[in-house]
Amino acid sequence: MTTAHSYSRLGIAKRLRRLRSSEPMRALVRETRLSPDNFVLPLFVCEGEGVRREVPSMPAVFNLSVDEAVKEAAAARADGVNAVLLFGLPDHKDDIGSSAYDPEAPVQAAIRAIKREVPGVLVITDVCLCEYTDHGHCGLLIDNEIANDPTVDQLVRAAVSHAAAGADIVAPSDMMDGRVGAIRAGLDDRGYDNVVIMSYAAKYCSAFYGPFRDAAGSTPKFGDRRSHQMDPANVDEALREVEQDIEEGADIVMVKPALAYLDVIARVKEAFGYPTAAYHVSGEYAMLKAAARNGWIDEPRAMMETLTAIRRAGAEIIITYYAREAARALA
Ligand code: PBG
């Protein structure tokens, strides 16, 4: 006879379902919690005034002029998100990426404006050349190869100009060798020893950056990024990258992308115990948005499940285009 009574006499001592019986019970034993404190919102800053242009492949993400970037930072703060990551879309591009360290370029202007108008928001800047070079590569080209050391000199100039404008954190995303140590020394020499370095330490050569390159106009004109970004198949190498960046002075280390690299996040966190960031990148965001638009997934649930997984893997810092939406959902 298969009644409830007869099952109860099976003598099952451990019933894991007991702790799932109601929401307060589930909340009581929940292991991973998300907070808006974990989130960083990326912003794409362009020239002009009053510009707010939606990126076609990234719904609800915009190219913003400085005045609009300030509004967006203020809106993020109102939602509970206290950190933004700035990317620059300068009109002027050349073969050495000189707009990367132009004090009047969009990023430098946005840093000053956000620090002035929205105090309390941490301003993080992406340090790379790909948004600033006319060929779209992350560094200086010599015979069509990215030349490591001359590129590092340019990155130091960019990082120092961000610090001079008031950035709290600089985030080198170029994957050149030795750039963290060079940036640390360059900042310290000029008295910016309190500026934090968040290194894109384990950055993979990923197909999931596609929509970003539309947003930032940074698709390489020829070739790819395989000579500096990591092979998706490797994880021991990621640990070596992270170790080297920590030795060179990184304060925070990042794994990027996030969802396809949760094992890397977990291993990095376990091996080093450093503040660990994960970048939930443009393609990961675009996939959820596209599926949601088709009515194929429940977007709010898929968003929270994704962000929870990244947090559970070990990242306390999550860079995501969903930052505002997720913060509102948590409120
Ligand atoms: C490079 C940079 C990229 C991203 C962040 N910094 C693009 C790339 O390496 O091609 C991608 C972020 C995203 O896809 O959301 N400056």
PDB file of N, CA and C in Angstrom, residues 39-46 50-55 58-87 110 113-115 117-123 285 289 320-328:
ATOM      1  N   PHE A  39      27.837  44.851  -7.486  1.00  0.00           N
ATOM      2  CA  PHE A  39      27.698  45.137  -8.914  1.00  0.00           C
ATOM      3  C   PHE A  39      28.502  46.349  -9.388  1.00  0.00           C
ATOM      4  N   VAL A  40      29.007  46.218 -10.617  1.00  0.00           N
ATOM      5  CA  VAL A  40      29.643  47.340 -11.317  1.00  0.00           C
ATOM      6  C   VAL A  40      28.915  47.493 -12.652  1.00  0.00           C
ATOM      7  N   LEU A  41      28.517  48.731 -12.967  1.00  0.00           N
ATOM      8  CA  LEU A  41      27.814  49.004 -14.227  1.00  0.00           C
ATOM      9  C   LEU A  41      28.770  49.593 -15.264  1.00  0.00           C
ATOM     10  N   PRO A  42      28.955  48.928 -16.411  1.00  0.00           N
ATOM     11  CA  PRO A  42      29.791  49.507 -17.468  1.00  0.00           C
ATOM     12  C   PRO A  42      29.047  50.637 -18.189  1.00  0.00           C
ATOM     13  N   LEU A  43      29.782  51.703 -18.535  1.00  0.00           N
ATOM     14  CA  LEU A  43      29.208  52.815 -19.305  1.00  0.00           C
ATOM     15  C   LEU A  43      30.114  53.129 -20.493  1.00  0.00           C
ATOM     16  N   PHE A  44      29.489  53.372 -21.643  1.00  0.00           N
ATOM     17  CA  PHE A  44      30.238  53.709 -22.864  1.00  0.00           C
ATOM     18  C   PHE A  44      30.106  55.206 -23.118  1.00  0.00           C
ATOM     19  N   VAL A  45      31.212  55.921 -22.978  1.00  0.00           N
ATOM     20  CA  VAL A  45      31.147  57.373 -23.046  1.00  0.00           C
ATOM     21  C   VAL A  45      31.659  57.886 -24.394  1.00  0.00           C
ATOM     22  N   CYS A  46      30.801  58.664 -25.070  1.00  0.00           N
ATOM     23  CA  CYS A  46      31.162  59.194 -26.391  1.00  0.00           C
ATOM     24  C   CYS A  46      31.242  60.716 -26.356  1.00  0.00           C
ATOM     25  N   GLY A  50      24.063  65.481 -24.835  1.00  0.00           N
ATOM     26  CA  GLY A  50      22.693  64.977 -24.973  1.00  0.00           C
ATOM     27  C   GLY A  50      22.595  63.701 -25.805  1.00  0.00           C
ATOM     28  N   VAL A  51      23.712  62.996 -25.961  1.00  0.00           N
ATOM     29  CA  VAL A  51      23.692  61.769 -26.769  1.00  0.00           C
ATOM     30  C   VAL A  51      23.345  60.576 -25.885  1.00  0.00           C
ATOM     31  N   ARG A  52      22.346  59.823 -26.300  1.00  0.00           N
ATOM     32  CA  ARG A  52      21.920  58.610 -25.607  1.00  0.00           C
ATOM     33  C   ARG A  52      21.440  57.647 -26.687  1.00  0.00           C
ATOM     34  N   ARG A  53      22.385  56.855 -27.232  1.00  0.00           N
ATOM     35  CA  ARG A  53      22.136  56.041 -28.408  1.00  0.00           C
ATOM     36  C   ARG A  53      22.185  54.577 -28.018  1.00  0.00           C
ATOM     37  N   GLU A  54      21.076  53.885 -28.160  1.00  0.00           N
ATOM     38  CA  GLU A  54      21.031  52.481 -27.731  1.00  0.00           C
ATOM     39  C   GLU A  54      21.904  51.614 -28.635  1.00  0.00           C
ATOM     40  N   VAL A  55      22.621  50.663 -28.038  1.00  0.00           N
ATOM     41  CA  VAL A  55      23.454  49.736 -28.807  1.00  0.00           C
ATOM     42  C   VAL A  55      22.530  48.639 -29.335  1.00  0.00           C
ATOM     43  N   MET A  58      22.570  45.297 -27.743  1.00  0.00           N
ATOM     44  CA  MET A  58      22.538  45.306 -26.277  1.00  0.00           C
ATOM     45  C   MET A  58      21.393  46.181 -25.775  1.00  0.00           C
ATOM     46  N   PRO A  59      20.164  45.640 -25.777  1.00  0.00           N
ATOM     47  CA  PRO A  59      19.023  46.438 -25.329  1.00  0.00           C
ATOM     48  C   PRO A  59      19.274  47.042 -23.947  1.00  0.00           C
ATOM     49  N   ALA A  60      18.865  48.303 -23.772  1.00  0.00           N
ATOM     50  CA  ALA A  60      19.001  49.040 -22.508  1.00  0.00           C
ATOM     51  C   ALA A  60      20.439  49.445 -22.191  1.00  0.00           C
ATOM     52  N   VAL A  61      21.348  49.271 -23.153  1.00  0.00           N
ATOM     53  CA  VAL A  61      22.725  49.772 -22.997  1.00  0.00           C
ATOM     54  C   VAL A  61      22.932  50.857 -24.050  1.00  0.00           C
ATOM     55  N   PHE A  62      23.593  51.967 -23.636  1.00  0.00           N
ATOM     56  CA  PHE A  62      23.665  53.140 -24.499  1.00  0.00           C
ATOM     57  C   PHE A  62      25.091  53.647 -24.678  1.00  0.00           C
ATOM     58  N   ASN A  63      25.340  54.292 -25.815  1.00  0.00           N
ATOM     59  CA  ASN A  63      26.484  55.187 -25.935  1.00  0.00           C
ATOM     60  C   ASN A  63      26.026  56.512 -25.344  1.00  0.00           C
ATOM     61  N   LEU A  64      26.793  57.044 -24.402  1.00  0.00           N
ATOM     62  CA  LEU A  64      26.358  58.226 -23.664  1.00  0.00           C
ATOM     63  C   LEU A  64      27.396  59.332 -23.756  1.00  0.00           C
ATOM     64  N   SER A  65      26.950  60.559 -24.039  1.00  0.00           N
ATOM     65  CA  SER A  65      27.875  61.686 -23.911  1.00  0.00           C
ATOM     66  C   SER A  65      28.094  61.933 -22.411  1.00  0.00           C
ATOM     67  N   VAL A  66      29.080  62.766 -22.090  1.00  0.00           N
ATOM     68  CA  VAL A  66      29.473  62.935 -20.683  1.00  0.00           C
ATOM     69  C   VAL A  66      28.289  63.349 -19.803  1.00  0.00           C
ATOM     70  N   ASP A  67      27.485  64.318 -20.282  1.00  0.00           N
ATOM     71  CA  ASP A  67      26.336  64.770 -19.469  1.00  0.00           C
ATOM     72  C   ASP A  67      25.362  63.621 -19.210  1.00  0.00           C
ATOM     73  N   GLU A  68      25.161  62.769 -20.220  1.00  0.00           N
ATOM     74  CA  GLU A  68      24.234  61.637 -20.062  1.00  0.00           C
ATOM     75  C   GLU A  68      24.866  60.544 -19.185  1.00  0.00           C
ATOM     76  N   ALA A  69      26.183  60.388 -19.269  1.00  0.00           N
ATOM     77  CA  ALA A  69      26.868  59.409 -18.419  1.00  0.00           C
ATOM     78  C   ALA A  69      26.724  59.796 -16.942  1.00  0.00           C
ATOM     79  N   VAL A  70      26.761  61.104 -16.686  1.00  0.00           N
ATOM     80  CA  VAL A  70      26.562  61.572 -15.309  1.00  0.00           C
ATOM     81  C   VAL A  70      25.155  61.201 -14.835  1.00  0.00           C
ATOM     82  N   LYS A  71      24.167  61.416 -15.716  1.00  0.00           N
ATOM     83  CA  LYS A  71      22.778  61.057 -15.344  1.00  0.00           C
ATOM     84  C   LYS A  71      22.652  59.565 -15.079  1.00  0.00           C
ATOM     85  N   GLU A  72      23.314  58.778 -15.920  1.00  0.00           N
ATOM     86  CA  GLU A  72      23.239  57.323 -15.767  1.00  0.00           C
ATOM     87  C   GLU A  72      23.913  56.883 -14.458  1.00  0.00           C
ATOM     88  N   ALA A  73      25.039  57.513 -14.132  1.00  0.00           N
ATOM     89  CA  ALA A  73      25.721  57.180 -12.872  1.00  0.00           C
ATOM     90  C   ALA A  73      24.832  57.548 -11.683  1.00  0.00           C
ATOM     91  N   ALA A  74      24.140  58.680 -11.786  1.00  0.00           N
ATOM     92  CA  ALA A  74      23.249  59.097 -10.699  1.00  0.00           C
ATOM     93  C   ALA A  74      22.071  58.136 -10.577  1.00  0.00           C
ATOM     94  N   ALA A  75      21.548  57.689 -11.721  1.00  0.00           N
ATOM     95  CA  ALA A  75      20.423  56.738 -11.700  1.00  0.00           C
ATOM     96  C   ALA A  75      20.879  55.398 -11.128  1.00  0.00           C
ATOM     97  N   ALA A  76      22.094  55.003 -11.470  1.00  0.00           N
ATOM     98  CA  ALA A  76      22.627  53.754 -10.928  1.00  0.00           C
ATOM     99  C   ALA A  76      22.738  53.860  -9.412  1.00  0.00           C
ATOM    100  N   ARG A  77      23.238  54.994  -8.944  1.00  0.00           N
ATOM    101  CA  ARG A  77      23.373  55.204  -7.499  1.00  0.00           C
ATOM    102  C   ARG A  77      22.014  55.142  -6.809  1.00  0.00           C
ATOM    103  N   ALA A  78      21.012  55.733  -7.466  1.00  0.00           N
ATOM    104  CA  ALA A  78      19.659  55.698  -6.901  1.00  0.00           C
ATOM    105  C   ALA A  78      19.144  54.256  -6.817  1.00  0.00           C
ATOM    106  N   ASP A  79      19.574  53.422  -7.748  1.00  0.00           N
ATOM    107  CA  ASP A  79      19.177  52.004  -7.719  1.00  0.00           C
ATOM    108  C   ASP A  79      20.007  51.203  -6.701  1.00  0.00           C
ATOM    109  N   GLY A  80      21.063  51.815  -6.162  1.00  0.00           N
ATOM    110  CA  GLY A  80      21.901  51.116  -5.187  1.00  0.00           C
ATOM    111  C   GLY A  80      23.230  50.628  -5.726  1.00  0.00           C
ATOM    112  N   VAL A  81      23.523  50.953  -6.991  1.00  0.00           N
ATOM    113  CA  VAL A  81      24.795  50.532  -7.598  1.00  0.00           C
ATOM    114  C   VAL A  81      25.809  51.665  -7.440  1.00  0.00           C
ATOM    115  N   ASN A  82      26.903  51.369  -6.767  1.00  0.00           N
ATOM    116  CA  ASN A  82      27.849  52.432  -6.420  1.00  0.00           C
ATOM    117  C   ASN A  82      29.174  52.373  -7.162  1.00  0.00           C
ATOM    118  N   ALA A  83      29.212  51.657  -8.272  1.00  0.00           N
ATOM    119  CA  ALA A  83      30.457  51.604  -9.044  1.00  0.00           C
ATOM    120  C   ALA A  83      30.136  51.551 -10.530  1.00  0.00           C
ATOM    121  N   VAL A  84      30.876  52.343 -11.301  1.00  0.00           N
ATOM    122  CA  VAL A  84      30.736  52.312 -12.756  1.00  0.00           C
ATOM    123  C   VAL A  84      32.106  52.036 -13.382  1.00  0.00           C
ATOM    124  N   LEU A  85      32.082  51.407 -14.549  1.00  0.00           N
ATOM    125  CA  LEU A  85      33.312  51.115 -15.296  1.00  0.00           C
ATOM    126  C   LEU A  85      33.214  51.848 -16.630  1.00  0.00           C
ATOM    127  N   LEU A  86      34.138  52.762 -16.885  1.00  0.00           N
ATOM    128  CA  LEU A  86      34.031  53.618 -18.071  1.00  0.00           C
ATOM    129  C   LEU A  86      34.855  53.099 -19.246  1.00  0.00           C
ATOM    130  N   PHE A  87      34.219  53.125 -20.417  1.00  0.00           N
ATOM    131  CA  PHE A  87      34.886  52.850 -21.692  1.00  0.00           C
ATOM    132  C   PHE A  87      34.756  54.101 -22.547  1.00  0.00           C
ATOM    133  N   ALA A 110      34.474  62.411 -18.331  1.00  0.00           N
ATOM    134  CA  ALA A 110      33.421  61.730 -17.566  1.00  0.00           C
ATOM    135  C   ALA A 110      33.878  61.434 -16.134  1.00  0.00           C
ATOM    136  N   ALA A 113      33.524  64.652 -14.248  1.00  0.00           N
ATOM    137  CA  ALA A 113      32.118  65.048 -14.070  1.00  0.00           C
ATOM    138  C   ALA A 113      31.402  64.139 -13.065  1.00  0.00           C
ATOM    139  N   ILE A 114      31.657  62.838 -13.158  1.00  0.00           N
ATOM    140  CA  ILE A 114      30.966  61.913 -12.238  1.00  0.00           C
ATOM    141  C   ILE A 114      31.483  62.112 -10.814  1.00  0.00           C
ATOM    142  N   LYS A 115      32.804  62.279 -10.656  1.00  0.00           N
ATOM    143  CA  LYS A 115      33.339  62.500  -9.302  1.00  0.00           C
ATOM    144  C   LYS A 115      32.761  63.786  -8.697  1.00  0.00           C
ATOM    145  N   GLU A 117      29.742  65.405  -9.730  1.00  0.00           N
ATOM    146  CA  GLU A 117      28.274  65.454  -9.633  1.00  0.00           C
ATOM    147  C   GLU A 117      27.673  64.301  -8.841  1.00  0.00           C
ATOM    148  N   VAL A 118      28.335  63.163  -8.837  1.00  0.00           N
ATOM    149  CA  VAL A 118      27.765  61.991  -8.150  1.00  0.00           C
ATOM    150  C   VAL A 118      28.801  61.429  -7.171  1.00  0.00           C
ATOM    151  N   PRO A 119      29.180  62.230  -6.168  1.00  0.00           N
ATOM    152  CA  PRO A 119      30.213  61.747  -5.251  1.00  0.00           C
ATOM    153  C   PRO A 119      29.701  60.482  -4.561  1.00  0.00           C
ATOM    154  N   GLY A 120      30.595  59.611  -4.229  1.00  0.00           N
ATOM    155  CA  GLY A 120      30.142  58.375  -3.592  1.00  0.00           C
ATOM    156  C   GLY A 120      30.091  57.232  -4.583  1.00  0.00           C
ATOM    157  N   VAL A 121      30.087  57.543  -5.871  1.00  0.00           N
ATOM    158  CA  VAL A 121      30.171  56.473  -6.867  1.00  0.00           C
ATOM    159  C   VAL A 121      31.644  56.219  -7.186  1.00  0.00           C
ATOM    160  N   LEU A 122      32.048  54.957  -7.096  1.00  0.00           N
ATOM    161  CA  LEU A 122      33.418  54.595  -7.450  1.00  0.00           C
ATOM    162  C   LEU A 122      33.553  54.636  -8.962  1.00  0.00           C
ATOM    163  N   VAL A 123      34.598  55.292  -9.429  1.00  0.00           N
ATOM    164  CA  VAL A 123      34.827  55.357 -10.873  1.00  0.00           C
ATOM    165  C   VAL A 123      36.012  54.459 -11.243  1.00  0.00           C
ATOM    166  N   TYR A 285      25.076  38.863 -21.845  1.00  0.00           N
ATOM    167  CA  TYR A 285      23.919  39.725 -21.641  1.00  0.00           C
ATOM    168  C   TYR A 285      22.988  39.657 -22.850  1.00  0.00           C
ATOM    169  N   LYS A 289      18.970  38.663 -23.237  1.00  0.00           N
ATOM    170  CA  LYS A 289      18.020  39.649 -23.760  1.00  0.00           C
ATOM    171  C   LYS A 289      17.292  39.101 -24.992  1.00  0.00           C
ATOM    172  N   THR A 320      28.436  43.874 -14.716  1.00  0.00           N
ATOM    173  CA  THR A 320      27.321  43.400 -15.537  1.00  0.00           C
ATOM    174  C   THR A 320      26.449  44.548 -16.043  1.00  0.00           C
ATOM    175  N   TYR A 321      26.002  44.393 -17.297  1.00  0.00           N
ATOM    176  CA  TYR A 321      25.073  45.364 -17.893  1.00  0.00           C
ATOM    177  C   TYR A 321      23.704  45.268 -17.223  1.00  0.00           C
ATOM    178  N   TYR A 322      23.496  44.219 -16.433  1.00  0.00           N
ATOM    179  CA  TYR A 322      22.254  44.052 -15.676  1.00  0.00           C
ATOM    180  C   TYR A 322      22.314  44.739 -14.310  1.00  0.00           C
ATOM    181  N   ALA A 323      23.406  45.441 -13.995  1.00  0.00           N
ATOM    182  CA  ALA A 323      23.595  45.939 -12.626  1.00  0.00           C
ATOM    183  C   ALA A 323      22.368  46.690 -12.090  1.00  0.00           C
ATOM    184  N   ARG A 324      21.845  47.626 -12.886  1.00  0.00           N
ATOM    185  CA  ARG A 324      20.721  48.423 -12.366  1.00  0.00           C
ATOM    186  C   ARG A 324      19.463  47.571 -12.225  1.00  0.00           C
ATOM    187  N   GLU A 325      19.201  46.767 -13.253  1.00  0.00           N
ATOM    188  CA  GLU A 325      17.999  45.932 -13.225  1.00  0.00           C
ATOM    189  C   GLU A 325      18.049  44.955 -12.044  1.00  0.00           C
ATOM    190  N   ALA A 326      19.203  44.344 -11.839  1.00  0.00           N
ATOM    191  CA  ALA A 326      19.336  43.369 -10.745  1.00  0.00           C
ATOM    192  C   ALA A 326      19.247  44.059  -9.388  1.00  0.00           C
ATOM    193  N   ALA A 327      19.838  45.257  -9.286  1.00  0.00           N
ATOM    194  CA  ALA A 327      19.770  45.989  -8.014  1.00  0.00           C
ATOM    195  C   ALA A 327      18.322  46.334  -7.674  1.00  0.00           C
ATOM    196  N   ARG A 328      17.566  46.720  -8.701  1.00  0.00           N
ATOM    197  CA  ARG A 328      16.142  47.036  -8.464  1.00  0.00           C
ATOM    198  C   ARG A 328      15.374  45.778  -8.059  1.00  0.00           C
TER     199      ARG A 328
END
